[in-house]
XYZ file of C-alpha atoms in Angstrom:
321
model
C 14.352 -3.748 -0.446
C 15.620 -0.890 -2.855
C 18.361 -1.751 -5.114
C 19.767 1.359 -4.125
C 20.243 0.191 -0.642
C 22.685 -2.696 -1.763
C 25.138 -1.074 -2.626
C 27.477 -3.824 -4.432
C 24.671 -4.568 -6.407
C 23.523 -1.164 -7.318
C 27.777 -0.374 -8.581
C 27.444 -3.864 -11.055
C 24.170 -2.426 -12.368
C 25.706 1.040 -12.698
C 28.390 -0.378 -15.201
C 26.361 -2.556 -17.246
C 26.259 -1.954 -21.071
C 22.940 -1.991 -22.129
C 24.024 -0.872 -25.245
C 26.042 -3.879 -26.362
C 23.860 -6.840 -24.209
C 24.918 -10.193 -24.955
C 21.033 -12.381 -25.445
C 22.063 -14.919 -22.833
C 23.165 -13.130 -18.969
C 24.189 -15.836 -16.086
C 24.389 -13.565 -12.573
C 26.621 -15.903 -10.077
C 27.118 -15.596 -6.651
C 26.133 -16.780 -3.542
C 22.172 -17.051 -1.974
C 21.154 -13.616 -0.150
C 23.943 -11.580 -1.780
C 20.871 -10.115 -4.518
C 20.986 -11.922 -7.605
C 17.417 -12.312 -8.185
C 17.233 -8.455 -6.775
C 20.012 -7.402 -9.871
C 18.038 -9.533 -12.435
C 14.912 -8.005 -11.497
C 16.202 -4.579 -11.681
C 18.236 -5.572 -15.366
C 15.119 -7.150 -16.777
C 13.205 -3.822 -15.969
C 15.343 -1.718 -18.235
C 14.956 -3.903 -20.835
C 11.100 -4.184 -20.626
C 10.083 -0.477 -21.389
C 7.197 0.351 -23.330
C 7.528 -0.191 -26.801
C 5.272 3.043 -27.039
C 6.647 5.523 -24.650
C 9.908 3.997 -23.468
C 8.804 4.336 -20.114
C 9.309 1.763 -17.577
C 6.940 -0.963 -16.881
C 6.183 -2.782 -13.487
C 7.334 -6.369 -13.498
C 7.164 -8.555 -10.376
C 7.409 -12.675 -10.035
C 3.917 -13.658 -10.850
C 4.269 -13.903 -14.289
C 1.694 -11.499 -15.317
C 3.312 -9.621 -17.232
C 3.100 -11.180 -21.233
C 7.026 -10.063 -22.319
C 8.296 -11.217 -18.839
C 8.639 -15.162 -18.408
C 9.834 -16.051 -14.399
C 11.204 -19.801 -14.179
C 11.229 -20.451 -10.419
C 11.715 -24.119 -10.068
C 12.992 -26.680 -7.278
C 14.377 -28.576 -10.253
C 14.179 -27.280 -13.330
C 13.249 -30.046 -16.548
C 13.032 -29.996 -19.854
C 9.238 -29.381 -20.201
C 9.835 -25.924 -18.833
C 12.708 -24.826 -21.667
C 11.475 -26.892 -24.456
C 7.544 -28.659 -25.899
C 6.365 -31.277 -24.763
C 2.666 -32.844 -25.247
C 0.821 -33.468 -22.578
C 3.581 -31.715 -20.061
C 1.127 -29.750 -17.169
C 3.163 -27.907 -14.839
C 0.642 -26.991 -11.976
C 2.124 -23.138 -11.862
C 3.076 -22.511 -15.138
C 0.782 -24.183 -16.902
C 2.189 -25.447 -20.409
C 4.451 -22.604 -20.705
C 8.151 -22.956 -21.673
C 11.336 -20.650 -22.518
C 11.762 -21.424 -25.578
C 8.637 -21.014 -27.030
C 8.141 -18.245 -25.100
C 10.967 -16.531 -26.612
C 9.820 -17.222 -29.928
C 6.542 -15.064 -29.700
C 6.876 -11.468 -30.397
C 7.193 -8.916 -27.775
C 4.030 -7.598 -26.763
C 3.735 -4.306 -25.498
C 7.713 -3.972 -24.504
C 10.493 -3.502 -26.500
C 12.154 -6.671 -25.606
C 11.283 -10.148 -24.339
C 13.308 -11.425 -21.076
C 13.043 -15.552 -19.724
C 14.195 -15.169 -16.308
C 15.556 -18.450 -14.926
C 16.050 -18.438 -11.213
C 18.235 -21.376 -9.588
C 19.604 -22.033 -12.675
C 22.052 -24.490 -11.810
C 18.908 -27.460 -10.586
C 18.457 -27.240 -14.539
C 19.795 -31.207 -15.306
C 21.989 -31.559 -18.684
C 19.137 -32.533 -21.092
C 17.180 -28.814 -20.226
C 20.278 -26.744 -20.551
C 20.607 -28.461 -24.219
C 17.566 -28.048 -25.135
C 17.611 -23.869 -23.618
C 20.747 -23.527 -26.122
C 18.240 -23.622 -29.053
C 17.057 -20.182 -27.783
C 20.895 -19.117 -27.383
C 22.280 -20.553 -30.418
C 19.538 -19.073 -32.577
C 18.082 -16.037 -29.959
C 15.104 -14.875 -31.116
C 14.842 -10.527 -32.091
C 14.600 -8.673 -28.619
C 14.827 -11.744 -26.726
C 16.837 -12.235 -23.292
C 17.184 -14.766 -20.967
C 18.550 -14.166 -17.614
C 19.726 -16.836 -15.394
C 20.729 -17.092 -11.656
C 23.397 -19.482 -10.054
C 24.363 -19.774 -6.809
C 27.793 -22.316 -7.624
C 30.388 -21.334 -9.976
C 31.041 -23.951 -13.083
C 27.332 -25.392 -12.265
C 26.250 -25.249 -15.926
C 27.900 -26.624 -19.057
C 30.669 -25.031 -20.814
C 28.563 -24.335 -23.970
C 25.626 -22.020 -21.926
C 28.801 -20.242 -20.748
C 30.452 -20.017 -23.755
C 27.326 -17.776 -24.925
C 26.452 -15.918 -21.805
C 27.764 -12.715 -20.448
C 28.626 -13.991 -16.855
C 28.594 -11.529 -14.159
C 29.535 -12.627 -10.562
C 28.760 -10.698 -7.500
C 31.451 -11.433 -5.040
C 30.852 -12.185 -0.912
C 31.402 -9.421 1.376
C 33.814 -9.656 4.184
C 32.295 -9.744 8.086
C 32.553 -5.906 8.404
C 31.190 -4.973 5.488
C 28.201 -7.100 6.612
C 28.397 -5.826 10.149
C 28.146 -2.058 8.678
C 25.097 -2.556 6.163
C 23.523 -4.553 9.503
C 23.720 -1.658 11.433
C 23.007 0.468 8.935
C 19.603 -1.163 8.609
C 19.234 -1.122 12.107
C 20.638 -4.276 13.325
C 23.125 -3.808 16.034
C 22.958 -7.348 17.664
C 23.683 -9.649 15.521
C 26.886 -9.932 13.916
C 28.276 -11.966 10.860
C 31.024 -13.785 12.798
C 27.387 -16.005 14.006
C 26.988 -17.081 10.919
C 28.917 -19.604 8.601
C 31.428 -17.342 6.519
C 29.305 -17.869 3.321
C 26.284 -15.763 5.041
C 25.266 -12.817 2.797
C 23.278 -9.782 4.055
C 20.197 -10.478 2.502
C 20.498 -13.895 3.664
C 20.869 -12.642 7.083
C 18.084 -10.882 7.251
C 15.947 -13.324 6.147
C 17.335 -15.881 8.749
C 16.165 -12.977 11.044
C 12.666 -12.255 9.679
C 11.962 -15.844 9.720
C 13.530 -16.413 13.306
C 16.014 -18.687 12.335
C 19.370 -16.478 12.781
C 20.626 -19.103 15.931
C 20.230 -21.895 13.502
C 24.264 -22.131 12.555
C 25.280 -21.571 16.555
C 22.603 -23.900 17.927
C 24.196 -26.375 14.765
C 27.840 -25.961 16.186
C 26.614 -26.736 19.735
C 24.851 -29.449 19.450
C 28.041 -30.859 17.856
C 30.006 -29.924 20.426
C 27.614 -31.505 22.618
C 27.552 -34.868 20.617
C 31.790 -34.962 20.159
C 32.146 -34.160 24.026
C 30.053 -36.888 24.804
C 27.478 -35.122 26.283
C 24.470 -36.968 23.893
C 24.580 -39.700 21.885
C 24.475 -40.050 17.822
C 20.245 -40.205 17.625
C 19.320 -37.096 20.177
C 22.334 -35.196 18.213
C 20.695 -36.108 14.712
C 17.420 -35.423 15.949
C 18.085 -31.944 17.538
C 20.142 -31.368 13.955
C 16.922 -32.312 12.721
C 14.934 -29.781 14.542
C 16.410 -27.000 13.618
C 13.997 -27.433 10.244
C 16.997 -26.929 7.607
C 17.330 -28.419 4.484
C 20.131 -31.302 3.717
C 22.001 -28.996 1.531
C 22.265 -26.561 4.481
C 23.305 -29.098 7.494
C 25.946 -30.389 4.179
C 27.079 -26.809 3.783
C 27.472 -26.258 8.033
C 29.408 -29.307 8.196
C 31.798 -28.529 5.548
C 32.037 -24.611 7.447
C 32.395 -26.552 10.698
C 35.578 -28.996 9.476
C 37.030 -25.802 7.360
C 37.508 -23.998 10.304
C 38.847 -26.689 12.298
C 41.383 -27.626 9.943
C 42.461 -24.017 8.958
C 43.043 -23.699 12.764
C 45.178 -26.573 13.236
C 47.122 -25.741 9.537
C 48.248 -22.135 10.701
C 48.206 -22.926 14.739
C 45.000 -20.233 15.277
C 43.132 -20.023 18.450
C 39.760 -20.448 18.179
C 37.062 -18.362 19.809
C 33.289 -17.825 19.833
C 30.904 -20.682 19.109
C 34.119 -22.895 17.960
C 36.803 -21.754 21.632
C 35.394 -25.581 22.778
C 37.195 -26.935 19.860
C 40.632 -25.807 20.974
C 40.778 -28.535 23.094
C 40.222 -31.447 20.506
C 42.283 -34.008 18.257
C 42.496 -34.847 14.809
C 43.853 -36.340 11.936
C 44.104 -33.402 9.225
C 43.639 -36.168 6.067
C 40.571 -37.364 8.364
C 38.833 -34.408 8.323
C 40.134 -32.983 4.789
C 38.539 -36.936 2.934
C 35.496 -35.837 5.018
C 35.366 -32.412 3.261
C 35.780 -34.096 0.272
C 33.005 -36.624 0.882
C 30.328 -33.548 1.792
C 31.553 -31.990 -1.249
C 30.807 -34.986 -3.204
C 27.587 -35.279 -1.558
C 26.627 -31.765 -2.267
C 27.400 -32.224 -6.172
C 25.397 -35.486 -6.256
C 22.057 -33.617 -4.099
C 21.732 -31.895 -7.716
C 21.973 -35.187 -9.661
C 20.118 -37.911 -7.356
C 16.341 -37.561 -7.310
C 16.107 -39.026 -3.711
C 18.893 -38.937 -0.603
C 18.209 -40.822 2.598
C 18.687 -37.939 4.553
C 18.802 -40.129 7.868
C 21.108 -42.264 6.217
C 23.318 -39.943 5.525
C 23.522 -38.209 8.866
C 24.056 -41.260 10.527
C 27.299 -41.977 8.473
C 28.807 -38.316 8.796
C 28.587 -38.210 12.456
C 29.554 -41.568 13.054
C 32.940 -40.259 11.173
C 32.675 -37.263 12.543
C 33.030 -39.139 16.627
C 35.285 -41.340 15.356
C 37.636 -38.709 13.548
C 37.331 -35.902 16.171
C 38.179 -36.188 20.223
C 37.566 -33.537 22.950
């Protein structure tokens, strides 16, 4: 999709300053709102022919030789810094920094794009402030995060940071339709769904994930299955941990925001009007998902099972329809 169609992304690109670019750029915001879609587009103006100063095609692949793409589950310290004997299956032996060190080739400028930047662990982002610290002629790098705060202070300290802010359900609902979706709306999704997120969800036919999440449960508070066919149908729905975290915390949010300023629910959540809680019940749950969403990035391994046995234990135990 066109840059030009998004249009909050195409007005941040619009008042960039490529004339006074800082070496190190960190683009925040949330998945599907088009970070990797604004780096992209920022790493092609800064890639033009050396020769001609016209503009060069890059893409993800990596075959361009002045464009480096980092696109890692977890990002380690092989892939920003040397290491003998390190084989990365995709990359090869490759790594920022010396990357960065090499001359550009046939652009003006070198650019290390680092998607998912904030899976980098503490010992990778030290060794990627050599390259900051010290930033080679011409040379960029251009990270993505999808969580505020996510890396430490010093990467900040030496990056221009530019965040891309959510949009609100109507602004959604209008760039839907305006791509020719008319039957889906944002108030189906958790209220940290972003367009492009949206209609990826759709293209991949998983849009009724977050509604079939909030009714099974319904279905498992009301009784109507027990703990194991509620984990297993949770289960089903083929979403990652960090995603069934992230609906959980959207779920108790909106239960306690409707109890806090006496709202009536509707939608997916009108069932819910009915039910009882403890407000510090649920808000210590919010805090334990939270905690368990910091630690996903930390902890190599998480008994998934595990832990979806203990949340909706608390969760039967904490709410009553």
């Amino acid at each position: 999709m066109n840059i030009s169609n998004l249009y909050w992304i195409d007005k941040i690109y619009k008042n960039i300053n490529f004339d006074n670019l800082p070496h190190g750029i960190i683009i925040n915001g949330p998945d599907g709102i088009g970070k990797e879609k604004l780096a992209i587009k920022i790493s092609s103006k800064l890639l033009v022919n050396k020769n001609n100063n016209e503009k060069i095609s890059i893409s993800k692949s990596n075959n361009h030789p002045d464009f480096f793409v980092l696109d890692k589950e977890r990002i380690l310290i092989k892939h920003i810094a040397p290491r003998e004997a390190d084989w990365d299956e995709e990359i090869g032996n490759r790594n920022v920094n010396d990357f960065l060190s090499i001359t550009p080739s046939i652009s003006l400028n070198k650019v290390a794009l680092i998607l998912s930047a904030q899976s980098m662990h503490d010992a990778s982002q030290n060794a990627l402030l050599k390259s900051l610290e010290e930033p080679a002629p011409h040379s960029y790098i251009i990270m993505t995060t999808n969580r505020s705060k996510s890396l430490l202070d010093t990467i900040y300290s030496r990056c221009q940071v530019i965040t891309i802010p959510s949009l609100n359900e109507n602004d959604i609902d209008e760039w839907l339709v305006n791509n020719g979706i008319s039957d889906i709306r944002a108030k189906d999704f958790p209220s940290f769904i972003s367009p492009l997120k949206i209609m990826e969800e759709i293209e991949n036919n998983q849009h009724l994930n977050f509604k079939n999440f909030i009714k099974i449960l319904n279905d498992f508070i009301d009784n109507k299955i027990n703990q194991e066919s509620a984990i297993k149908g949770i289960n089903n729905l083929e979403i990652d941990l960090i995603t069934k975290t992230n609906y959980l915390i959207e779920f108790l949010k909106i239960l306690l925001k409707s109890k806090l300023l006496s709202e009536t629910l509707s939608g997916i959540y009108e069932t819910f009007n009915l039910s009882t809680f403890n407000n510090l019940k649920l808000s210590n749950l919010i805090n334990e998902l939270n905690n368990l969403r910091y630690d996903f990035f930390k902890v190599p391994q998480i008994n998934e099972n595990h832990v979806l046995n203990y949340f909706f234990s608390e969760l039967k135990n904490s709410i009553k329809i």
